[in-house]
C-alpha positions as MATLAB code, in Angstrom:
seq = 'XXXXXXXXXXXXXXXXXXXXXXXXXXXXXXXXXXXXXXXXXXXXXXXXXXXXXXXXXXXXXXXXXXXXXXXXXXXXXXXXXXXXXXXXXXXXXXXXXXXXXXXXXXXXXXXXXXXXXXXXXXXXXXXXXXXXXXXXXXXXXXXXXXXXXXXXXXXXXXXXXXXXXXXXXXXXXXXXXXXXXXXXXXXXXXXXXXXXXXXXX';
ca = [
      -7.192   13.722  -17.671;
     -10.204   11.836  -16.322;
      -8.530    8.712  -14.950;
      -8.076    7.654  -11.347;
      -4.664    6.302  -10.357;
      -3.970    4.077   -7.368;
      -0.459    4.606   -5.978;
       0.681    1.551   -4.004;
       3.606    1.556   -1.578;
       4.201   -2.121   -2.267;
       7.035   -2.764    0.169;
       5.099   -1.138    2.996;
       1.958   -3.072    2.098;
       3.791   -6.392    2.111;
       5.381   -5.450    5.431;
       1.873   -4.977    6.782;
       0.931   -8.457    5.596;
       3.845  -10.011    7.504;
       2.470   -8.684   10.782;
      -0.548  -10.982   10.577;
       0.463  -13.760    8.174;
       2.867  -16.643    8.693;
       6.241  -16.736    6.903;
       5.667  -17.826    3.307;
       2.097  -16.493    3.169;
       0.854  -13.537    1.141;
      -2.216  -12.101   -0.566;
      -2.659  -12.102   -4.331;
      -2.617   -8.477   -5.445;
      -5.322   -8.852   -8.097;
      -7.689  -10.315   -5.500;
      -6.933   -7.367   -3.223;
      -7.505   -4.934   -6.086;
     -10.920   -6.437   -6.861;
     -12.004   -5.661   -3.305;
     -10.789   -2.078   -3.636;
     -12.575   -1.638   -6.961;
     -15.879   -1.988   -5.143;
     -15.009    1.273   -3.374;
     -13.046    3.132   -6.043;
     -13.018    3.385   -9.825;
      -9.393    2.518  -10.573;
      -8.061    3.016  -14.097;
      -4.354    2.556  -13.443;
      -2.150    1.231  -10.642;
       1.319    2.634  -10.031;
       2.996    0.019   -7.837;
       6.346    0.746   -6.172;
       8.376   -2.057   -4.626;
      11.887   -2.989   -3.583;
      12.655   -6.698   -3.608;
      14.047   -8.004   -0.338;
      17.421   -9.690   -0.376;
      18.329  -12.784    1.592;
      20.304  -11.698    4.632;
      22.562  -14.493    5.865;
      22.649  -12.945    9.336;
      18.949  -13.639    9.883;
      17.122  -16.872   10.687;
      17.600  -18.756    7.464;
      14.296  -20.547    6.887;
      11.885  -17.845    8.126;
      13.742  -15.046    6.358;
      13.954  -17.023    3.120;
      10.205  -17.695    3.223;
       9.515  -13.976    3.711;
      11.726  -13.062    0.757;
      10.023  -15.644   -1.456;
       6.528  -14.571   -0.381;
       7.321  -10.929   -1.109;
       8.523  -11.885   -4.589;
       5.328  -13.869   -5.163;
       3.243  -10.879   -4.043;
       5.141   -8.468   -6.301;
       4.897  -10.910   -9.212;
       1.135  -11.147   -8.706;
       0.987   -7.354   -9.025;
       3.083   -7.386  -12.201;
       0.673   -9.825  -13.832;
      -2.247   -7.418  -13.470;
      -2.777   -5.450  -16.715;
      -3.557   -2.234  -14.837;
      -0.233   -2.233  -12.996;
       2.809   -0.150  -13.851;
       5.578   -1.566  -11.641;
       8.447    0.626  -10.445;
      11.326   -1.345   -8.964;
      13.364    0.228   -6.193;
      16.774   -0.807   -4.931;
      18.751   -0.862   -1.710;
      21.584    1.442   -0.771;
      24.879    0.076    0.489;
      23.486    0.370    4.022;
      20.594   -2.008    3.304;
      17.945    0.716    3.199;
      15.438    1.335    0.437;
      16.520    3.995   -1.982;
      14.627    6.193   -4.449;
      11.316    4.298   -4.574;
       9.553    6.349   -1.867;
      10.786    9.570   -3.448;
       9.561    8.382   -6.856;
       6.095    7.663   -5.459;
       5.859   11.089   -3.816;
       7.099   12.887   -6.933;
       4.684   10.987   -9.177;
       1.727   12.023   -7.019;
       2.753   15.683   -6.823;
       4.007   16.162  -10.385;
       1.171   14.074  -11.805;
      -1.314   16.442  -10.190;
       0.482   19.518  -11.545;
       0.577   18.027  -15.051;
      -3.065   16.975  -14.880;
      -2.158   13.322  -15.419;
      -5.067   12.141  -13.297;
      -8.429   13.340  -12.039;
      -8.244   11.612   -8.652;
      -5.563    9.720   -6.752;
      -5.684    6.945   -4.184;
      -2.627    6.232   -2.072;
      -2.208    2.891   -0.350;
       0.445    3.086    2.321;
       1.048    2.920    6.038;
       3.660    5.665    5.827;
       2.602    9.184    6.820;
       5.743   10.626    5.185;
       3.767   11.061    1.966;
       1.614   13.757    3.536;
       3.421   16.607    1.748;
       2.867   14.967   -1.656;
      -0.809   14.484   -0.807;
      -1.195   18.123    0.219;
       0.591   19.273   -2.927;
      -1.814   17.275   -5.096;
      -4.802   18.649   -3.214;
      -3.501   22.193   -3.706;
      -3.674   21.429   -7.431;
      -7.361   20.662   -6.980;
      -7.054   16.868   -7.056;
      -8.972   14.702   -4.580;
      -6.630   12.237   -2.877;
      -8.074    9.243   -1.043;
      -6.369    7.039    1.533;
      -6.513    3.247    1.482;
      -4.708    1.515    4.340;
      -4.146   -2.084    5.358;
      -5.228   -2.829    8.907;
      -1.791   -3.279   10.473;
      -0.372    0.026    9.214;
      -2.488    3.143    9.571;
      -0.826    6.465    8.608;
      -2.652    8.533   11.212;
      -1.024   11.824   10.220;
      -2.247   11.486    6.651;
      -5.825   10.862    7.705;
      -6.538   14.562    8.152;
      -5.383   15.480    4.639;
      -7.052   12.714    2.632;
     -10.574   12.867    1.254;
     -12.173    9.426    1.470;
     -10.481    7.161    4.042;
     -10.796    3.377    4.064;
      -9.043    0.780    6.200;
      -9.116   -2.777    4.866;
      -9.298   -4.861    8.013;
      -8.422   -8.542    8.290;
      -9.675  -10.612   11.194;
     -10.765   -7.369   12.929;
      -7.089   -6.541   13.571;
      -7.581   -2.803   13.177;
     -10.652   -2.696   15.400;
      -8.982   -4.790   18.098;
      -5.403   -3.516   18.133;
      -5.136   -0.125   16.400;
      -8.379    1.803   16.816;
      -8.566    1.526   20.640;
      -5.055    2.999   20.952;
      -5.587    6.081   18.790;
      -5.518    9.277   20.832;
      -8.229   10.864   18.715;
     -10.774    8.590   17.093;
     -10.903    9.430   13.367;
     -14.252   10.588   12.045;
     -15.548    9.580    8.616;
     -13.259    6.558    8.592;
     -14.626    3.533    6.765;
     -13.455    0.145    8.045;
     -14.081   -2.837    5.779;
     -13.498   -6.432    6.852;
     -11.968   -8.365    3.954;
     -11.140  -11.735    5.530;
     -14.152  -13.560    4.045;
     -13.371  -12.172    0.578;
      -9.659  -12.817    0.163;
      -7.728  -16.047    0.504;
      -4.261  -16.424    1.952;
      -1.790  -17.719   -0.618;
       1.199  -19.880    0.292;
       4.392  -20.096   -1.722;
       5.068  -23.464   -3.301;
];
């Protein structure tokens, strides 16, 4: 199989957005994807996300805005023709269930079944390192794409090409100076002039 698949940890990515955006703000996924397509040839996007639920124990207005913005972000991903959306769900303890496992299995099993030629993983979670190594043992290049607020440092050493999409120089100001070992061959791309912040209506 000659295609390249982008695996997106959607809940983690949205969580990264909330660290720099105001409640009710989000990025349109298709706009984000267009930026990435200047760096990677992407044939298919496997997007994994668990919709947040309104928690009555939290600050009502801010929490509600965050829930609505996440839905808008996920919906923008669903509208993209390249996206295959996998919906996760919460356990009875309010924690995400199954979706992270599904992402990891799809990377590893997809490599073994020759379902893709190359993979790109977009996440801030280093827990996927075993899946990445498994795919690489099958001879598949696996690239890392990370949003500036969430850098999976442990995965850096296993990935092939490594790109951080920075916004407002957040990564350069707040993350990079605090890394114990400065990563080599890391590409940092500022995207703030190229992507607009969306606000829920």
